[in-house]
Structures are given as structure tokens and as C-alpha cells.
């Protein structure tokens, strides 16, 4: 190592990137395992990019900036993760007989020869900094190359006895008997859940592919591939999770749902489990239900002051319906629970009917829908009204019967919260009318519709000023000339955010308050496009406009708003 450092130091000096005096000073200040170059980098006298340039010059190789390019899917799939991890190298281009690899040390002939043997192709070398290689591995392969997590260790231990455990997993699935040798599988499945929770994941996806068994965590709304077990462990892992969630392990032809409780340190977390049969096996998705998210106040949801004041006024009304709309995973449930927490007082009786009850809230009566015993949304809602509630939360309006009872409840002095699956707020009116509700009932009962989406927050530890091009700003409706006090920010990527630049999410909102002018339009049964245009004229701010405000305030990025909202 010292000889290599000496050659590299001479190259850096010859290139004029450092001086001999700096080298001598660094030699006198070296401590521990740090070499001359490490010491100079720590002092700020030498940049990582300069070291990379010198390495490339030594080997006569080309420097490549991995952070500045997007690697193709076929390139990533051509080199297995274990090869990338072993040799700390990233594929850049692939042809029939050649693979171009970015490595940190182009003079490491042993690694280059090892890559050639492992891939069975000629290797062309490009040079990249160690940091960019680590970032690329994290981005494309779901984890840093030097990461040695507990799941990886367990998989390595289990695969040493792979054949025996796989056969026992098949026996368990067929007979329903649990065997002692499955203990490693139990530990592995539990560790996958624990690691997902500690990574702040909202979902765990276990997906059977033709030749692989892929595991992904959804973190801040984006799926990340993590260390996946071998295909031979698929049957055992799926059988174990179905047992834990009280599903039938002998039934593999129809979808099933279940729940799991898991201890993580001193906390108990709940998981909602869904199993769906696919071409290559049963796909399992586990939604992690984090009760801490329900303690959010309205400002933490992402409301600016003006929207928050409007929303607080609406949820404080004595009657009427307030609808929250958006696709699955847009935070509707969290918003409704936060509303209930905000208005939950001893002098109010609050009842919810949900399918399923995701979180248990203190002081609130919650009813679980059960289709098997005939307790549908409509049946539960009809019975709830005889309990004399002040506030009713209905998990979702799905059909005419449920919608009719909810409308009648709002017209007889109850405040009703519910959700609809529509793309924007005004479309909720059209949806209710399409279900079969008379327009005059929709106009009379509905107080407001609010559409929402989730965008990722900037990481507080690596956020910094950023400048956008004019075309980027105009893509979300920002006129650069009209905005002089903008505070554009972007995360650079750090350990706190797993090099993504984002940590956590918040909402962007489109609040449509149904006032007299809007009621008249609903009476007239105008098309959704006309209602939307008039709503904007009456002051409704669209999702993209609300997102643009939050970009200007330095809370998120243009890319996040474009990803989450439709072109207007």
C-alpha cells in the first residue's frame, strides 16, 4: 500500500495538484492508519477528484463521473450484485464480449483479472472515485458495497444448508407442521421486518421473479432493492410469513390478508399483510403501520398557514361531509386520523368504521368491517348512527348504499369524514353523482373536498442552496422573473438520508371549499373540467401550485413536484 501511495504521490506532484512541501508536512502529521493522502484529504489540501485523476493518469485510463450518468437496466442486470460487492466495481457499458467497469484503483490487476473470470468477458477499465462507486452501488444495487448487515449474514449462514432448509420449508407448506430446523428462517423473516422498520420503510415487498426472489423496501415513497434471499428460500419465507399473519398456507390460488405484530426493541409494531398469487409464486406485501405518524399536528402534515386555517375551520364545523381524495399511498388515512386527533375532546363522541382498523386511537370508538359476518360499511354505518355520535369517520365511500347513508348522516347533524379515489378535488363531485347521489344532495351536504399527494422532504443535514433552469421552474408554473425571494434548496446526499438527499415526506394539497357559487354549479351538474376551472377562479390552489409554493420556500424540489402531480 505504501509503495502504491508513493507512486501516486509522485504523480500528484508531477501534475501540480500538490507540492512536495505539503507531502512532507502531511507525513509528519500522520496518525493511526491514515496515510499521507488520507491526511491531506482530511485537511482539505487534496480533493478526492484529484486523487481519481492521478490514478487514471497512472494507468492511462479514462475518468468517469458516475453521479452524472444514468446506468441502463440491462447494464445493471448483466453484473450480479455479489460480483459488484466483491470487487467494489460498477458496470458502465456492456457489449457481446466486453464489459466496461468503473473501479477505484485501475492498478489493481488482481481485481481486474477476477472480474474477467467472474463475468467471462474482456474488461475495459474506467476510473471513478470511491465515493461515487459507493453511491452507484447504493443507487442501483440497493446497498453500499461495504455494508455488512444482519440480513446478509443470516442469508449467508442459511444458504450453507440451503437444500435441507428448502425441503423443510416445502414440507411445512404442504403439511402445516412447524419443524425445528426452520428456526433460521424465522430469524431471517423477523430480521427483514426489523431492518425495514429501522430504515423508515412504509412497505416491505417480497416478489417472486423467474430466477430470483426480490426484496424491496419502500422508503419515503420510493422502492429500494435490498439484499435478497436466494430463490431456493422463497417457499420457506412465504410460508413463515403466512403462518405469522394467520393465513392459510395450503391455499395458494387466491389472495389473502392478515396482520402481524412484531417487537422491535421496546416497541411493538403492526403490519398489514397481503398475499397475491403471481406467475412465479405468491407475492407478499407488508404495510408497516407506524402509530407515531398519527401524532402529527396539521402543520407537520405540510399545510401552510392559510390552508391550515381554512382546514381547521372546516373540521370544526358541526355537520356536513369533508372528503379527502387521492390514490392509494397518498396519505389520506394519516390526514383523517390527524383531523380526529385535532377535534377529539371529551365532550364529543367520535366513531369510525374502517376496513381494516389500521391504528387504535384512544378515546375513539372504532368498528372493523367484516364481510364474512355481513358487517359491511353500510350496515356498520347505519348502526353507528343509533349510537348518537357527533363525528363519524368512514374509511372509504365505495358504493351507493354507503354514500347515501353518509349523505343522510351529514344532513341530520353529523360531521362526516371520508375518502374517495379521485385524481383531484372537484372530481369528487362527479364521482358521487356517478355513484348515484342526486346533485342537490351532494351540493347540500358537502362542505369541502381536498386532494393530496406526498412529496419527499429535503434532508436537513445535507440540504444546501440550488439553482434551477428556467425550463425546470416553468414546468411547475414558476415564473423566475416574478419570484425574487425564492429559497431554492436541494439535498446533496449523506449518511442520514442514504445518499438520496431526502428524508421524510409531507403533503401538498388542493382544497376545494363548497360555497354558494360552487353549489349552484353542482346543482347544474356541470362537467368536472368546468367545475375545476370555476373552482380555480374562486380561489382554489391546485396541487402543482401548492407544490410550487413549497419549492420556492425550499421545502422540496422541482423533480418531486413533477413526479407527484399531473400537468395542468
Coordinates of C-alpha atoms in Angstrom, one line a residue:
X1 CA 0.0 0.0 0.0
X2 CA 2.8 2.4 0.9
X3 CA 4.5 1.7 -2.5
X4 CA 1.3 2.5 -4.4
X5 CA 0.9 5.6 -2.3
X6 CA 4.4 6.8 -3.1
X7 CA 3.8 6.3 -6.9
X8 CA 0.5 8.1 -6.6
X9 CA 2.1 11.0 -4.6
X10 CA 4.8 11.4 -7.2
X11 CA 2.1 11.5 -9.9
X12 CA 0.1 14.1 -8.0
X13 CA 3.2 16.3 -7.5
X14 CA 4.2 15.9 -11.2
X15 CA 0.6 17.0 -12.2
X16 CA 0.9 20.1 -10.0
X17 CA -2.0 19.0 -7.8
X18 CA 0.0 19.1 -4.6
X19 CA 3.5 20.3 -3.6
X20 CA 6.4 18.3 -2.0
X21 CA 6.2 20.7 1.0
X22 CA 2.6 19.7 1.6
X23 CA 3.6 16.0 1.3
X24 CA 6.4 16.4 3.9
X25 CA 4.1 18.2 6.3
X26 CA 1.4 15.5 5.9
X27 CA 4.0 12.8 6.7
X28 CA 4.8 14.5 9.9
X29 CA 1.1 14.8 10.9
X30 CA 0.1 11.2 10.0
X31 CA -1.7 9.3 12.8
X32 CA -3.2 5.8 13.2
X33 CA -4.0 4.1 9.9
X34 CA -4.2 7.3 7.9
X35 CA -1.7 7.6 5.1
X36 CA -0.2 10.7 3.6
X37 CA -3.1 11.1 1.1
X38 CA -5.8 10.5 3.7
X39 CA -4.2 13.2 5.9
X40 CA -4.1 15.7 3.1
X41 CA -7.7 15.0 2.1
X42 CA -8.8 15.4 5.7
X43 CA -7.0 18.8 5.9
X44 CA -8.7 19.9 2.7
X45 CA -5.3 20.2 0.8
X46 CA -6.3 17.5 -1.7
X47 CA -9.6 16.7 -3.3
X48 CA -10.9 13.2 -4.0
X49 CA -11.4 14.2 -7.6
X50 CA -7.6 15.0 -7.9
X51 CA -6.7 11.5 -6.5
X52 CA -9.0 9.9 -9.1
X53 CA -7.4 11.9 -11.9
X54 CA -4.0 10.9 -10.7
X55 CA -5.0 7.2 -10.6
X56 CA -6.4 7.4 -14.1
X57 CA -3.2 9.1 -15.4
X58 CA -1.0 6.4 -13.8
X59 CA -2.9 3.6 -15.7
X60 CA -3.7 5.6 -18.8
X61 CA -7.4 5.1 -18.2
X62 CA -10.4 7.4 -18.6
X63 CA -12.1 9.1 -15.7
X64 CA -15.9 8.7 -15.5
X65 CA -18.4 10.6 -13.3
X66 CA -20.9 8.0 -12.1
X67 CA -23.1 10.6 -10.4
X68 CA -23.6 12.4 -13.7
X69 CA -24.9 9.4 -15.7
X70 CA -27.9 7.1 -15.6
X71 CA -26.9 3.4 -16.0
X72 CA -29.2 1.3 -18.1
X73 CA -31.2 -1.6 -16.6
X74 CA -29.6 -4.1 -18.9
X75 CA -26.2 -3.0 -17.8
X76 CA -27.1 -3.4 -14.1
X77 CA -28.6 -6.8 -14.7
X78 CA -25.6 -8.0 -16.6
X79 CA -23.3 -7.9 -13.5
X80 CA -24.6 -9.7 -10.3
X81 CA -24.6 -7.8 -7.0
X82 CA -22.2 -10.3 -5.4
X83 CA -19.6 -9.5 -8.1
X84 CA -20.1 -5.8 -7.7
X85 CA -19.8 -6.1 -3.9
X86 CA -16.7 -8.4 -4.1
X87 CA -14.7 -6.3 -6.4
X88 CA -16.1 -2.8 -5.5
X89 CA -16.7 -2.0 -9.2
X90 CA -19.7 -0.8 -11.1
X91 CA -20.7 -1.7 -14.7
X92 CA -21.0 1.2 -17.1
X93 CA -21.4 -0.4 -20.6
X94 CA -21.9 -3.9 -21.8
X95 CA -21.4 -5.5 -25.3
X96 CA -21.3 -9.0 -26.6
X97 CA -17.7 -9.7 -25.4
X98 CA -16.8 -6.7 -23.3
X99 CA -17.9 -5.1 -20.0
X100 CA -16.7 -1.6 -19.1
X101 CA -16.3 -1.4 -15.3
X102 CA -15.7 1.7 -13.2
X103 CA -13.3 0.9 -10.4
X104 CA -11.4 2.9 -7.8
X105 CA -7.9 1.5 -8.4
X106 CA -7.1 0.8 -12.0
X107 CA -3.7 -0.6 -11.0
X108 CA -5.3 -3.5 -9.1
X109 CA -4.7 -6.2 -11.7
X110 CA -5.9 -8.9 -9.4
X111 CA -9.4 -7.3 -9.2
X112 CA -9.4 -6.8 -13.0
X113 CA -8.5 -10.4 -13.6
X114 CA -11.1 -11.5 -11.1
X115 CA -13.8 -9.6 -12.9
X116 CA -12.8 -11.1 -16.2
X117 CA -13.0 -14.6 -14.8
X118 CA -16.3 -13.9 -12.9
X119 CA -18.0 -12.3 -16.0
X120 CA -16.4 -14.4 -18.7
X121 CA -15.7 -11.3 -20.8
X122 CA -13.0 -8.8 -21.5
X123 CA -12.8 -5.9 -19.0
X124 CA -12.4 -2.3 -20.0
X125 CA -11.5 0.0 -17.1
X126 CA -12.8 3.4 -16.2
X127 CA -11.8 5.2 -13.1
X128 CA -14.2 6.7 -10.6
X129 CA -13.9 8.0 -7.0
X130 CA -14.6 5.6 -4.2
X131 CA -17.5 7.8 -3.1
X132 CA -19.2 7.7 -6.5
X133 CA -18.8 4.0 -6.7
X134 CA -20.4 3.6 -3.3
X135 CA -23.2 5.9 -4.3
X136 CA -23.8 4.0 -7.5
X137 CA -23.9 0.6 -5.7
X138 CA -26.4 2.1 -3.2
X139 CA -28.5 3.5 -6.0
X140 CA -28.6 0.6 -8.4
X141 CA -28.0 -2.4 -6.2
X142 CA -29.8 -1.4 -3.1
X143 CA -27.0 -1.2 -0.6
X144 CA -23.4 0.0 -0.1
X145 CA -20.7 -2.4 -1.1
X146 CA -19.1 -2.4 2.3
X147 CA -22.5 -2.9 4.1
X148 CA -22.4 -6.0 6.3
X149 CA -25.9 -6.0 7.7
X150 CA -27.6 -8.7 9.7
X151 CA -29.8 -9.9 6.9
X152 CA -26.8 -10.6 4.7
X153 CA -25.1 -12.6 7.4
X154 CA -28.3 -14.6 8.0
X155 CA -28.7 -15.4 4.3
X156 CA -25.1 -16.5 4.1
X157 CA -25.4 -18.7 7.2
X158 CA -28.7 -20.3 5.9
X159 CA -27.5 -20.9 2.4
X160 CA -24.7 -23.1 3.7
X161 CA -27.5 -25.7 4.5
X162 CA -29.7 -24.5 1.7
X163 CA -31.0 -27.8 0.3
X164 CA -32.1 -29.2 3.7
X165 CA -33.9 -26.0 4.8
X166 CA -35.6 -25.6 1.4
X167 CA -37.1 -29.1 1.6
X168 CA -38.3 -28.5 5.1
X169 CA -39.9 -25.3 4.0
X170 CA -41.8 -27.2 1.4
X171 CA -42.8 -29.8 3.9
X172 CA -44.1 -27.1 6.2
X173 CA -46.2 -25.5 3.4
X174 CA -47.7 -28.9 2.5
X175 CA -48.5 -30.3 5.9
X176 CA -48.8 -27.1 8.1
X177 CA -46.4 -28.6 10.6
X178 CA -43.6 -26.4 12.0
X179 CA -40.2 -28.0 12.2
X180 CA -37.4 -27.0 14.5
X181 CA -34.9 -26.6 11.7
X182 CA -36.9 -23.7 10.4
X183 CA -35.6 -21.5 13.3
X184 CA -33.1 -19.8 10.9
X185 CA -36.0 -18.9 8.5
X186 CA -37.9 -17.5 11.5
X187 CA -34.9 -15.3 12.5
X188 CA -34.4 -14.2 8.9
X189 CA -38.1 -13.1 8.3
X190 CA -38.1 -11.3 11.6
X191 CA -34.8 -9.5 10.8
X192 CA -36.2 -8.4 7.4
X193 CA -39.1 -6.7 9.2
X194 CA -36.8 -5.2 11.8
X195 CA -34.4 -3.8 9.2
X196 CA -37.2 -2.3 7.2
X197 CA -38.6 -0.6 10.3
X198 CA -35.2 0.8 11.2
X199 CA -34.8 2.0 7.6
X200 CA -38.1 4.0 8.0
X201 CA -39.8 1.9 5.3
X202 CA -43.5 2.1 4.9
X203 CA -43.8 -1.2 3.0
X204 CA -41.9 -4.4 2.5
X205 CA -42.3 -6.1 -0.9
X206 CA -41.3 -9.8 -1.3
X207 CA -41.6 -10.5 -5.0
X208 CA -41.0 -13.9 -6.7
X209 CA -39.3 -13.5 -10.1
X210 CA -38.4 -16.2 -12.6
X211 CA -34.9 -16.7 -11.3
X212 CA -34.8 -14.5 -8.2
X213 CA -36.7 -13.7 -5.0
X214 CA -36.6 -9.9 -4.8
X215 CA -37.0 -7.9 -1.6
X216 CA -37.7 -4.2 -1.7
X217 CA -38.3 -1.6 1.0
X218 CA -40.5 1.5 0.1
X219 CA -38.8 4.4 1.9
X220 CA -40.3 7.9 1.5
X221 CA -42.5 6.6 -1.3
X222 CA -39.6 5.2 -3.4
X223 CA -38.8 1.4 -3.6
X224 CA -35.2 0.4 -2.9
X225 CA -33.9 -3.1 -3.6
X226 CA -32.1 -4.6 -0.6
X227 CA -30.2 -7.8 -0.1
X228 CA -32.5 -10.6 -1.3
X229 CA -32.5 -14.2 -0.2
X230 CA -31.8 -16.9 -2.9
X231 CA -34.7 -18.3 -4.9
X232 CA -34.5 -21.6 -3.0
X233 CA -35.6 -19.9 0.2
X234 CA -38.7 -18.4 -1.3
X235 CA -41.2 -21.1 -0.3
X236 CA -39.9 -21.2 3.3
X237 CA -40.0 -17.4 3.8
X238 CA -43.5 -17.1 2.3
X239 CA -44.8 -20.0 4.4
X240 CA -43.4 -18.4 7.5
X241 CA -44.9 -15.0 6.9
X242 CA -48.3 -16.6 6.1
X243 CA -48.2 -18.5 9.4
X244 CA -47.3 -15.4 11.4
X245 CA -50.2 -13.4 9.7
X246 CA -52.8 -16.2 10.3
X247 CA -53.2 -17.0 6.6
X248 CA -53.9 -20.5 5.2
X249 CA -50.5 -21.8 3.9
X250 CA -52.2 -24.6 2.0
X251 CA -54.2 -22.1 -0.1
X252 CA -52.0 -20.6 -2.8
X253 CA -54.6 -19.8 -5.5
X254 CA -56.4 -16.8 -4.1
X255 CA -55.4 -13.5 -2.5
X256 CA -55.3 -13.4 1.4
X257 CA -54.9 -10.7 4.0
X258 CA -53.6 -10.9 7.5
X259 CA -51.8 -9.0 10.3
X260 CA -48.5 -9.4 12.2
X261 CA -47.3 -7.9 15.5
X262 CA -43.6 -7.7 15.8
X263 CA -41.3 -6.5 18.7
X264 CA -38.6 -4.0 17.7
X265 CA -36.6 -3.2 20.8
X266 CA -39.1 -1.8 23.3
X267 CA -41.7 -1.0 20.6
X268 CA -44.5 -3.2 19.2
X269 CA -45.2 -2.5 15.5
X270 CA -48.2 -3.7 13.5
X271 CA -48.0 -5.0 9.9
X272 CA -50.9 -5.4 7.5
X273 CA -50.0 -8.3 5.2
X274 CA -51.3 -9.0 1.7
X275 CA -50.6 -12.2 -0.3
X276 CA -51.4 -12.4 -4.1
X277 CA -50.6 -15.4 -6.3
X278 CA -48.4 -14.4 -9.3
X279 CA -46.8 -16.3 -12.1
X280 CA -43.7 -17.3 -10.2
X281 CA -45.2 -17.7 -6.7
X282 CA -47.0 -15.7 -4.0
X283 CA -46.1 -12.0 -3.7
X284 CA -46.2 -10.7 -0.2
X285 CA -46.5 -7.0 0.7
X286 CA -46.4 -5.9 4.3
X287 CA -47.5 -2.4 5.2
X288 CA -45.8 -1.1 8.4
X289 CA -48.3 0.8 10.5
X290 CA -46.4 3.5 12.4
X291 CA -48.5 4.9 15.2
X292 CA -46.0 7.8 15.6
X293 CA -47.2 9.2 12.3
X294 CA -50.7 9.7 13.8
X295 CA -49.3 12.2 16.4
X296 CA -48.7 14.7 13.7
X297 CA -50.3 18.1 14.0
X298 CA -51.7 19.8 11.0
X299 CA -48.5 21.9 10.4
X300 CA -46.5 18.7 10.2
X301 CA -48.7 17.3 7.5
X302 CA -47.4 20.1 5.2
X303 CA -50.1 22.8 5.5
X304 CA -49.0 26.4 5.0
X305 CA -50.7 28.8 7.4
X306 CA -53.5 29.9 5.1
X307 CA -54.5 26.4 4.1
X308 CA -54.2 25.3 7.7
X309 CA -56.6 28.0 8.9
X310 CA -59.1 27.0 6.2
X311 CA -58.8 23.3 7.1
X312 CA -59.2 23.9 10.9
X313 CA -62.3 25.9 10.2
X314 CA -63.8 23.1 8.0
X315 CA -63.1 20.3 10.5
X316 CA -64.6 22.4 13.3
X317 CA -68.0 22.6 11.6
X318 CA -70.9 20.9 13.3
X319 CA -72.1 18.9 10.3
X320 CA -71.5 18.1 6.6
X321 CA -69.1 15.9 4.7
X322 CA -65.4 16.5 4.3
X323 CA -63.8 14.3 1.6
X324 CA -60.1 13.6 1.2
X325 CA -59.2 12.3 -2.2
X326 CA -56.1 10.8 -3.8
X327 CA -54.6 7.5 -4.9
X328 CA -53.5 4.7 -2.6
X329 CA -50.5 5.7 -0.6
X330 CA -51.1 9.4 -0.8
X331 CA -51.5 9.8 3.0
X332 CA -55.3 10.1 3.2
X333 CA -55.6 7.9 6.3
X334 CA -52.9 9.8 8.1
X335 CA -54.7 13.1 7.3
X336 CA -58.0 11.8 8.6
X337 CA -56.6 10.4 11.8
X338 CA -54.8 13.7 12.4
X339 CA -58.1 15.5 12.0
X340 CA -59.7 13.2 14.5
X341 CA -56.9 13.8 17.0
X342 CA -57.3 17.6 16.5
X343 CA -61.0 17.5 17.3
X344 CA -61.0 14.7 19.8
X345 CA -62.4 16.1 23.1
X346 CA -64.3 14.5 26.0
X347 CA -67.5 16.4 25.0
X348 CA -67.6 14.8 21.5
X349 CA -68.4 11.2 20.6
X350 CA -66.4 10.0 17.6
X351 CA -67.0 6.7 15.8
X352 CA -65.1 5.3 12.8
X353 CA -65.8 2.4 10.5
X354 CA -62.8 1.0 8.7
X355 CA -61.6 -1.9 6.6
X356 CA -59.2 -2.6 8.3
X357 CA -58.8 -0.7 11.5
X358 CA -55.1 0.3 11.0
X359 CA -54.5 2.2 14.2
X360 CA -56.1 2.1 17.6
X361 CA -56.8 5.7 18.8
X362 CA -57.5 6.5 22.5
X363 CA -61.0 7.9 23.2
X364 CA -62.4 7.0 19.8
X365 CA -64.8 4.1 19.0
X366 CA -63.6 2.1 16.1
X367 CA -65.5 -0.5 14.1
X368 CA -63.9 -3.2 12.0
X369 CA -65.7 -4.2 8.8
X370 CA -66.2 -7.9 8.4
X371 CA -67.7 -9.0 5.1
X372 CA -67.8 -12.7 6.3
X373 CA -70.4 -12.0 9.0
X374 CA -72.3 -9.4 7.0
X375 CA -70.9 -6.3 8.7
X376 CA -70.4 -4.1 5.6
X377 CA -69.6 -0.4 5.5
X378 CA -73.3 0.4 5.1
X379 CA -74.5 -1.9 7.8
X380 CA -71.9 -0.6 10.3
X381 CA -72.6 3.0 9.4
X382 CA -76.4 2.5 9.8
X383 CA -75.9 1.0 13.3
X384 CA -73.3 3.7 14.3
X385 CA -75.9 6.4 13.8
X386 CA -78.0 4.9 16.5
X387 CA -75.0 5.4 18.9
X388 CA -75.6 9.2 18.7
X389 CA -72.1 10.3 17.5
X390 CA -71.1 13.8 16.8
X391 CA -68.4 12.8 14.3
X392 CA -68.2 9.8 12.0
X393 CA -65.2 8.7 10.0
X394 CA -65.9 6.4 7.1
X395 CA -62.8 4.7 5.7
X396 CA -64.0 4.9 2.1
X397 CA -67.2 5.6 0.2
X398 CA -67.4 2.7 -2.2
X399 CA -71.0 2.3 -3.3
X400 CA -74.4 4.0 -3.5
X401 CA -75.7 2.5 -0.2
X402 CA -72.7 3.7 1.8
X403 CA -72.8 7.1 0.1
X404 CA -76.5 7.5 0.7
X405 CA -76.2 6.8 4.4
X406 CA -73.2 9.1 4.7
X407 CA -75.1 11.9 3.0
X408 CA -78.1 11.4 5.2
X409 CA -75.9 11.4 8.3
X410 CA -74.4 14.8 7.3
X411 CA -77.8 16.2 6.7
X412 CA -79.1 15.2 10.2
X413 CA -76.4 17.0 12.2
X414 CA -73.3 14.8 12.0
X415 CA -69.8 15.7 10.8
X416 CA -68.6 13.0 8.4
X417 CA -65.1 12.4 7.2
X418 CA -64.3 10.0 4.4
X419 CA -62.1 9.3 1.4
X420 CA -62.6 8.8 -2.3
X421 CA -60.2 7.6 -5.0
X422 CA -60.2 10.5 -7.5
X423 CA -57.3 12.4 -9.1
X424 CA -58.3 15.9 -7.9
X425 CA -60.7 17.6 -5.6
X426 CA -63.5 18.7 -7.9
X427 CA -63.7 15.2 -9.5
X428 CA -65.1 14.0 -6.1
X429 CA -68.4 15.7 -7.0
X430 CA -68.6 13.9 -10.3
X431 CA -67.7 10.6 -8.6
X432 CA -70.5 10.9 -6.0
X433 CA -73.0 11.8 -8.8
X434 CA -71.8 8.8 -10.9
X435 CA -72.3 6.5 -7.9
X436 CA -76.0 7.6 -7.9
X437 CA -76.2 10.5 -5.4
X438 CA -78.6 13.3 -6.6
X439 CA -76.7 16.5 -7.4
X440 CA -78.8 18.6 -4.9
X441 CA -77.8 16.2 -2.1
X442 CA -74.1 16.5 -3.0
X443 CA -74.3 20.3 -3.0
X444 CA -76.3 20.4 0.3
X445 CA -74.1 18.1 2.3
X446 CA -70.6 18.5 1.1
X447 CA -68.5 21.2 2.9
X448 CA -65.2 20.6 1.1
X449 CA -63.1 18.2 -0.9
X450 CA -59.3 18.1 -0.5
X451 CA -57.0 16.2 -2.9
X452 CA -53.5 15.5 -1.6
X453 CA -50.2 13.9 -2.7
X454 CA -47.0 13.2 -0.8
X455 CA -43.6 14.6 -1.8
X456 CA -40.2 14.0 -0.2
X457 CA -38.7 16.5 2.3
X458 CA -35.2 17.6 1.9
X459 CA -32.7 16.1 4.2
X460 CA -31.9 18.7 6.9
X461 CA -28.3 17.5 7.3
X462 CA -27.1 17.9 3.7
X463 CA -29.5 20.5 2.2
X464 CA -28.0 23.5 0.5
X465 CA -28.8 26.2 -2.0
X466 CA -29.6 25.1 -5.5
X467 CA -30.3 26.8 -8.8
X468 CA -32.9 25.6 -11.4
X469 CA -33.0 26.3 -15.1
X470 CA -35.8 28.5 -16.3
X471 CA -37.4 25.5 -18.1
X472 CA -37.5 23.4 -14.9
X473 CA -39.2 26.2 -13.0
X474 CA -41.7 26.9 -15.7
X475 CA -42.6 23.1 -15.7
X476 CA -44.3 23.6 -12.4
X477 CA -45.7 27.1 -13.2
X478 CA -43.0 29.3 -11.6
X479 CA -42.1 32.4 -13.5
X480 CA -38.4 33.1 -12.5
X481 CA -38.8 36.8 -13.2
X482 CA -41.8 37.1 -10.9
X483 CA -40.2 35.4 -7.9
X484 CA -37.4 37.3 -6.4
X485 CA -37.2 36.0 -2.9
X486 CA -37.1 32.3 -3.8
X487 CA -35.1 29.9 -1.5
X488 CA -34.4 27.0 -3.8
X489 CA -32.7 24.1 -2.0
X490 CA -31.6 20.6 -2.7
X491 CA -30.1 17.8 -0.7
X492 CA -26.5 16.7 -1.7
X493 CA -26.9 13.2 -0.2
X494 CA -25.4 11.9 3.1
X495 CA -25.5 9.0 5.5
X496 CA -28.6 10.4 7.2
X497 CA -30.6 10.1 4.1
X498 CA -28.8 7.1 2.5
X499 CA -27.4 9.5 -0.2
X500 CA -30.8 10.3 -1.6
X501 CA -31.0 14.0 -0.4
X502 CA -34.4 13.3 1.0
X503 CA -35.7 12.2 4.4
X504 CA -39.4 12.0 5.3
X505 CA -42.4 13.2 3.4
X506 CA -45.2 15.8 3.7
X507 CA -48.3 16.7 1.8
X508 CA -49.2 19.1 -1.0
X509 CA -52.9 19.9 -1.1
X510 CA -55.8 21.1 -3.3
X511 CA -58.6 22.4 -1.1
X512 CA -62.0 23.0 -2.8
X513 CA -64.4 24.7 -0.4
X514 CA -68.0 24.2 -1.5
X515 CA -69.6 27.7 -1.1
X516 CA -72.8 29.1 -2.7
X517 CA -71.3 29.7 -6.2
X518 CA -69.9 26.1 -6.2
X519 CA -73.3 24.7 -5.0
X520 CA -75.0 26.3 -7.9
X521 CA -72.6 24.7 -10.4
X522 CA -73.2 21.3 -8.7
X523 CA -76.9 21.8 -8.9
X524 CA -76.5 22.3 -12.7
X525 CA -74.4 19.1 -13.0
X526 CA -71.6 20.8 -14.9
X527 CA -68.7 18.6 -16.2
X528 CA -65.7 18.1 -13.9
X529 CA -63.5 20.2 -16.2
X530 CA -65.9 23.2 -15.9
X531 CA -66.2 22.8 -12.2
X532 CA -62.4 22.7 -11.8
X533 CA -61.9 25.8 -13.9
X534 CA -64.6 27.7 -11.9
X535 CA -63.1 26.4 -8.6
X536 CA -59.7 27.9 -9.6
X537 CA -61.4 31.2 -10.5
X538 CA -62.9 31.1 -7.0
X539 CA -59.5 30.8 -5.3
X540 CA -58.7 27.0 -5.3
X541 CA -55.0 26.4 -5.5
X542 CA -54.1 23.3 -7.5
X543 CA -51.7 20.5 -6.3
X544 CA -49.0 21.7 -8.6
X545 CA -49.4 25.3 -7.5
X546 CA -49.2 24.3 -3.8
X547 CA -46.1 22.2 -4.7
X548 CA -44.5 25.2 -6.4
X549 CA -45.0 27.3 -3.3
X550 CA -43.1 24.7 -1.3
X551 CA -40.3 24.6 -3.9
X552 CA -40.0 28.4 -3.6
X553 CA -39.9 28.0 0.2
X554 CA -37.0 25.5 0.0
X555 CA -39.0 22.5 1.4
X556 CA -38.8 20.2 -1.6
X557 CA -37.5 20.0 -5.2
X558 CA -39.0 20.6 -8.6
X559 CA -38.4 17.0 -9.5
X560 CA -40.6 15.8 -6.6
X561 CA -43.5 18.1 -7.6
X562 CA -43.3 17.0 -11.2
X563 CA -43.3 13.3 -10.1
X564 CA -46.3 13.7 -7.8
X565 CA -48.6 16.0 -9.8
X566 CA -50.1 16.0 -13.3
X567 CA -49.5 18.6 -16.0
X568 CA -52.2 21.3 -15.9

